[in-house]
């Protein structure tokens, strides 16, 4: 089993040290991750279906690209790395926009995930047939109307980032007002 080292923090975001991600999840230690939401010109959002072998919310539709920030890495580099690794998408820091940071707490079976999530947006039309999925992470992707996440039905198999969805909708609405 490969170890993934991540920085861990106290609940106020103060760096405490480096730990294996599996231990952080087992013990519920705070750590950082990124979410990269991809929107196209048709007002659709790209969702990825988590592969069935994932230990955390397998088979759920989730954020376009997501990942843990490795020890010593920053959130922009993580976003770019994860886009390439998970769906084979090359992008750069000039194309993505930081939206906000949110604290998320999730429990799934024996995993307790306490994360500071840096949320980014990429507005880009993508040819889905050109994407290459990391089989351990992503089963498939699809574009759906953004109302699917802005008005999520809790009875569906969409990852329950409910607070993040509200914040993301507010962020996008504020940006549209400024245009």
GROMACS .gro file of C-alpha atoms in nm:
model
  179
    1UNK     CA    1   0.000   0.000   0.000
    2UNK     CA    2   0.140   0.336  -0.102
    3UNK     CA    3   0.155   0.608   0.163
    4UNK     CA    4   0.038   0.958   0.082
    5UNK     CA    5   0.191   1.221   0.308
    6UNK     CA    6  -0.013   1.531   0.378
    7UNK     CA    7   0.019   1.828   0.610
    8UNK     CA    8  -0.221   1.828   0.903
    9UNK     CA    9  -0.360   2.121   1.098
   10UNK     CA   10  -0.554   2.216   1.407
   11UNK     CA   11  -0.917   2.320   1.362
   12UNK     CA   12  -0.807   2.683   1.318
   13UNK     CA   13  -0.578   2.601   1.026
   14UNK     CA   14  -0.243   2.612   1.209
   15UNK     CA   15   0.007   2.365   1.062
   16UNK     CA   16   0.096   2.088   1.307
   17UNK     CA   17   0.307   1.852   1.097
   18UNK     CA   18   0.306   1.584   0.829
   19UNK     CA   19   0.111   1.259   0.849
   20UNK     CA   20  -0.006   0.973   0.631
   21UNK     CA   21  -0.346   1.051   0.475
   22UNK     CA   22  -0.488   0.718   0.596
   23UNK     CA   23  -0.401   0.807   0.957
   24UNK     CA   24  -0.551   1.155   0.917
   25UNK     CA   25  -0.876   0.999   0.794
   26UNK     CA   26  -0.879   0.732   1.064
   27UNK     CA   27  -0.819   0.986   1.343
   28UNK     CA   28  -1.024   1.273   1.195
   29UNK     CA   29  -0.728   1.512   1.173
   30UNK     CA   30  -0.773   1.838   0.982
   31UNK     CA   31  -0.597   1.854   0.646
   32UNK     CA   32  -0.628   2.039   0.315
   33UNK     CA   33  -0.771   1.948  -0.023
   34UNK     CA   34  -0.885   2.117  -0.343
   35UNK     CA   35  -1.200   2.114  -0.552
   36UNK     CA   36  -1.186   2.230  -0.912
   37UNK     CA   37  -1.531   2.291  -1.061
   38UNK     CA   38  -1.540   2.299  -1.441
   39UNK     CA   39  -1.821   2.493  -1.610
   40UNK     CA   40  -1.881   2.513  -1.984
   41UNK     CA   41  -2.041   2.788  -2.197
   42UNK     CA   42  -2.380   2.610  -2.179
   43UNK     CA   43  -2.407   2.676  -1.802
   44UNK     CA   44  -2.329   2.313  -1.730
   45UNK     CA   45  -2.096   2.172  -1.468
   46UNK     CA   46  -1.873   1.869  -1.516
   47UNK     CA   47  -1.932   1.596  -1.261
   48UNK     CA   48  -1.716   1.289  -1.216
   49UNK     CA   49  -1.846   0.956  -1.101
   50UNK     CA   50  -1.621   0.816  -0.831
   51UNK     CA   51  -1.509   0.462  -0.912
   52UNK     CA   52  -1.677   0.176  -0.727
   53UNK     CA   53  -1.350   0.082  -0.554
   54UNK     CA   54  -1.315   0.416  -0.372
   55UNK     CA   55  -1.319   0.380   0.007
   56UNK     CA   56  -1.505   0.711   0.050
   57UNK     CA   57  -1.847   0.760  -0.117
   58UNK     CA   58  -1.789   0.505  -0.400
   59UNK     CA   59  -2.010   0.545  -0.706
   60UNK     CA   60  -2.120   0.897  -0.613
   61UNK     CA   61  -2.121   1.187  -0.859
   62UNK     CA   62  -1.878   1.448  -0.729
   63UNK     CA   63  -1.680   1.762  -0.805
   64UNK     CA   64  -1.514   1.783  -1.149
   65UNK     CA   65  -1.166   1.731  -1.001
   66UNK     CA   66  -1.062   1.692  -0.639
   67UNK     CA   67  -0.764   1.585  -0.437
   68UNK     CA   68  -0.563   1.613  -0.121
   69UNK     CA   69  -0.285   1.866  -0.103
   70UNK     CA   70   0.040   1.672  -0.060
   71UNK     CA   71   0.280   1.771   0.216
   72UNK     CA   72   0.453   2.096   0.119
   73UNK     CA   73   0.240   2.145  -0.195
   74UNK     CA   74   0.011   2.444  -0.260
   75UNK     CA   75  -0.352   2.435  -0.368
   76UNK     CA   76  -0.296   2.574  -0.718
   77UNK     CA   77  -0.035   2.311  -0.802
   78UNK     CA   78  -0.261   2.042  -0.653
   79UNK     CA   79  -0.553   2.155  -0.871
   80UNK     CA   80  -0.342   2.140  -1.187
   81UNK     CA   81  -0.189   1.804  -1.090
   82UNK     CA   82  -0.523   1.646  -1.004
   83UNK     CA   83  -0.685   1.769  -1.329
   84UNK     CA   84  -0.408   1.595  -1.523
   85UNK     CA   85  -0.407   1.278  -1.310
   86UNK     CA   86  -0.781   1.223  -1.269
   87UNK     CA   87  -0.922   1.322  -1.609
   88UNK     CA   88  -0.619   1.390  -1.831
   89UNK     CA   89  -0.691   1.763  -1.854
   90UNK     CA   90  -0.404   2.003  -1.907
   91UNK     CA   91  -0.475   2.347  -1.771
   92UNK     CA   92  -0.270   2.623  -1.613
   93UNK     CA   93  -0.295   2.861  -1.322
   94UNK     CA   94  -0.406   3.148  -1.548
   95UNK     CA   95  -0.720   2.952  -1.642
   96UNK     CA   96  -0.837   2.864  -1.292
   97UNK     CA   97  -0.983   3.107  -1.042
   98UNK     CA   98  -0.979   3.075  -0.665
   99UNK     CA   99  -1.334   3.106  -0.529
  100UNK     CA  100  -1.320   3.041  -0.152
  101UNK     CA  101  -1.211   2.803   0.123
  102UNK     CA  102  -1.462   2.594   0.315
  103UNK     CA  103  -1.431   2.364   0.616
  104UNK     CA  104  -1.596   2.029   0.546
  105UNK     CA  105  -1.656   1.737   0.780
  106UNK     CA  106  -1.770   1.399   0.647
  107UNK     CA  107  -1.796   1.055   0.798
  108UNK     CA  108  -1.819   0.743   0.582
  109UNK     CA  109  -1.788   0.405   0.753
  110UNK     CA  110  -1.446   0.417   0.928
  111UNK     CA  111  -1.328   0.735   0.752
  112UNK     CA  112  -1.357   1.071   0.927
  113UNK     CA  113  -1.260   1.344   0.682
  114UNK     CA  114  -1.205   1.693   0.826
  115UNK     CA  115  -1.081   1.920   0.550
  116UNK     CA  116  -1.007   2.278   0.463
  117UNK     CA  117  -1.107   2.279   0.096
  118UNK     CA  118  -0.974   2.543  -0.145
  119UNK     CA  119  -1.236   2.574  -0.418
  120UNK     CA  120  -1.142   2.677  -0.772
  121UNK     CA  121  -1.338   2.735  -1.092
  122UNK     CA  122  -1.240   2.665  -1.451
  123UNK     CA  123  -1.465   2.801  -1.726
  124UNK     CA  124  -1.384   2.595  -2.032
  125UNK     CA  125  -1.554   2.396  -2.306
  126UNK     CA  126  -1.405   2.047  -2.295
  127UNK     CA  127  -1.437   1.763  -2.542
  128UNK     CA  128  -1.519   1.474  -2.307
  129UNK     CA  129  -1.405   1.216  -2.562
  130UNK     CA  130  -1.046   1.346  -2.527
  131UNK     CA  131  -1.031   1.292  -2.150
  132UNK     CA  132  -0.843   0.999  -1.997
  133UNK     CA  133  -0.963   0.878  -1.658
  134UNK     CA  134  -0.752   0.757  -1.368
  135UNK     CA  135  -0.925   0.421  -1.322
  136UNK     CA  136  -0.863   0.411  -0.944
  137UNK     CA  137  -1.045   0.743  -0.906
  138UNK     CA  138  -1.292   0.815  -1.187
  139UNK     CA  139  -1.542   0.587  -1.358
  140UNK     CA  140  -1.678   0.849  -1.598
  141UNK     CA  141  -1.771   1.217  -1.629
  142UNK     CA  142  -2.064   1.411  -1.766
  143UNK     CA  143  -2.180   1.768  -1.806
  144UNK     CA  144  -2.510   1.844  -1.630
  145UNK     CA  145  -2.709   2.161  -1.582
  146UNK     CA  146  -2.560   2.351  -1.287
  147UNK     CA  147  -2.902   2.340  -1.115
  148UNK     CA  148  -2.818   1.976  -1.030
  149UNK     CA  149  -2.567   2.096  -0.772
  150UNK     CA  150  -2.726   2.433  -0.691
  151UNK     CA  151  -3.055   2.261  -0.597
  152UNK     CA  152  -2.934   1.912  -0.506
  153UNK     CA  153  -3.174   1.639  -0.408
  154UNK     CA  154  -3.039   1.472  -0.095
  155UNK     CA  155  -3.186   1.140  -0.211
  156UNK     CA  156  -2.961   1.119  -0.517
  157UNK     CA  157  -2.611   0.979  -0.540
  158UNK     CA  158  -2.450   1.322  -0.562
  159UNK     CA  159  -2.179   1.382  -0.303
  160UNK     CA  160  -2.336   1.589  -0.021
  161UNK     CA  161  -2.124   1.905  -0.043
  162UNK     CA  162  -2.444   2.099   0.032
  163UNK     CA  163  -2.284   2.402   0.200
  164UNK     CA  164  -2.020   2.422  -0.073
  165UNK     CA  165  -2.289   2.414  -0.343
  166UNK     CA  166  -2.461   2.716  -0.182
  167UNK     CA  167  -2.133   2.906  -0.155
  168UNK     CA  168  -2.042   2.821  -0.514
  169UNK     CA  169  -2.379   2.942  -0.642
  170UNK     CA  170  -2.342   3.269  -0.448
  171UNK     CA  171  -1.988   3.318  -0.579
  172UNK     CA  172  -2.098   3.267  -0.940
  173UNK     CA  173  -2.403   3.491  -0.900
  174UNK     CA  174  -2.187   3.771  -0.755
  175UNK     CA  175  -1.940   3.740  -1.043
  176UNK     CA  176  -2.223   3.756  -1.297
  177UNK     CA  177  -2.356   4.074  -1.132
  178UNK     CA  178  -2.015   4.236  -1.174
  179UNK     CA  179  -2.009   4.170  -1.549
   0.00000   0.00000   0.00000
